Amino acid sequence: MLKAIAEKHGRTVGQVVLRWLNQRNVVVIPKTVHKERMIENFNILDFTLTEKEMDAIAMLETGKSPIYDDMDLATVKGIGLHKIHE
């Protein structure tokens, strides 16, 4: 569904997601080290998603992390105790 919306607007899926967040007044700081992607990320203000598109994307929201269950105490503790640096 995201691909179809992106194709309709001549954009990438990433741009559609950034625009969806922007239209919901969510502050987003995308991370990239690639100049082309930085330019792509900035070019989201010259198109608008329709209300129908906004609602369709919102239906994808499950309220759960696709990476880990943030309601699982053992997982959250493990992440909190993980050392990145010595």
mmCIF file of C-alpha atoms in Angstrom, residues 18-72:
data_model
loop_
_atom_site.group_PDB
_atom_site.id
_atom_site.type_symbol
_atom_site.label_atom_id
_atom_site.label_comp_id
_atom_site.label_asym_id
_atom_site.label_seq_id
_atom_site.Cartn_x
_atom_site.Cartn_y
_atom_site.Cartn_z
ATOM 1 C CA LEU A 18 8.166 11.146 6.364
ATOM 2 C CA ARG A 19 5.339 13.171 4.823
ATOM 3 C CA TRP A 20 2.733 11.187 6.793
ATOM 4 C CA LEU A 21 4.563 11.971 10.013
ATOM 5 C CA ASN A 22 5.024 15.615 8.992
ATOM 6 C CA GLN A 23 1.321 16.039 8.244
ATOM 7 C CA ARG A 24 0.588 14.645 11.713
ATOM 8 C CA ASN A 25 2.923 17.314 13.196
ATOM 9 C CA VAL A 26 5.411 14.699 14.365
ATOM 10 C CA VAL A 27 8.985 15.990 14.499
ATOM 11 C CA VAL A 28 11.232 13.541 12.688
ATOM 12 C CA ILE A 29 15.014 13.517 12.496
ATOM 13 C CA PRO A 30 15.899 10.982 9.800
ATOM 14 C CA LYS A 31 19.402 9.579 9.937
ATOM 15 C CA THR A 32 21.503 9.113 6.845
ATOM 16 C CA VAL A 33 25.056 9.690 5.711
ATOM 17 C CA HIS A 34 24.182 9.637 2.008
ATOM 18 C CA LYS A 35 23.798 13.011 0.274
ATOM 19 C CA GLU A 36 21.145 11.668 -2.118
ATOM 20 C CA ARG A 37 19.018 10.401 0.771
ATOM 21 C CA MET A 38 19.384 13.724 2.618
ATOM 22 C CA ILE A 39 18.052 15.537 -0.444
ATOM 23 C CA GLU A 40 15.233 12.996 -0.738
ATOM 24 C CA ASN A 41 14.328 13.474 2.929
ATOM 25 C CA PHE A 42 14.086 17.253 2.489
ATOM 26 C CA ASN A 43 11.850 16.953 -0.569
ATOM 27 C CA ILE A 44 8.626 16.064 1.240
ATOM 28 C CA LEU A 45 7.008 19.468 1.512
ATOM 29 C CA ASP A 46 5.866 19.872 -2.087
ATOM 30 C CA PHE A 47 3.173 17.186 -1.987
ATOM 31 C CA THR A 48 0.309 16.387 0.346
ATOM 32 C CA LEU A 49 -1.207 13.049 1.253
ATOM 33 C CA THR A 50 -4.983 12.865 1.006
ATOM 34 C CA GLU A 51 -7.121 12.173 4.051
ATOM 35 C CA LYS A 52 -7.814 8.706 2.649
ATOM 36 C CA GLU A 53 -4.064 8.032 2.265
ATOM 37 C CA MET A 54 -3.383 9.362 5.762
ATOM 38 C CA ASP A 55 -6.044 7.054 7.216
ATOM 39 C CA ALA A 56 -4.787 4.040 5.247
ATOM 40 C CA ILE A 57 -1.244 4.550 6.529
ATOM 41 C CA ALA A 58 -2.534 5.022 10.082
ATOM 42 C CA MET A 59 -4.200 1.607 9.839
ATOM 43 C CA LEU A 60 -0.719 0.092 9.508
ATOM 44 C CA GLU A 61 0.093 1.333 13.022
ATOM 45 C CA THR A 62 -0.034 -1.598 15.417
ATOM 46 C CA GLY A 63 1.232 0.195 18.502
ATOM 47 C CA LYS A 64 4.003 -2.380 18.840
ATOM 48 C CA SER A 65 7.656 -2.227 17.967
ATOM 49 C CA PRO A 66 8.661 -4.376 15.003
ATOM 50 C CA ILE A 67 12.056 -4.848 16.667
ATOM 51 C CA TYR A 68 11.210 -5.890 20.240
ATOM 52 C CA ASP A 69 8.316 -6.020 22.679
ATOM 53 C CA ASP A 70 8.771 -2.914 24.824
ATOM 54 C CA MET A 71 6.204 -4.289 27.265
ATOM 55 C CA ASP A 72 8.394 -7.311 28.046
#
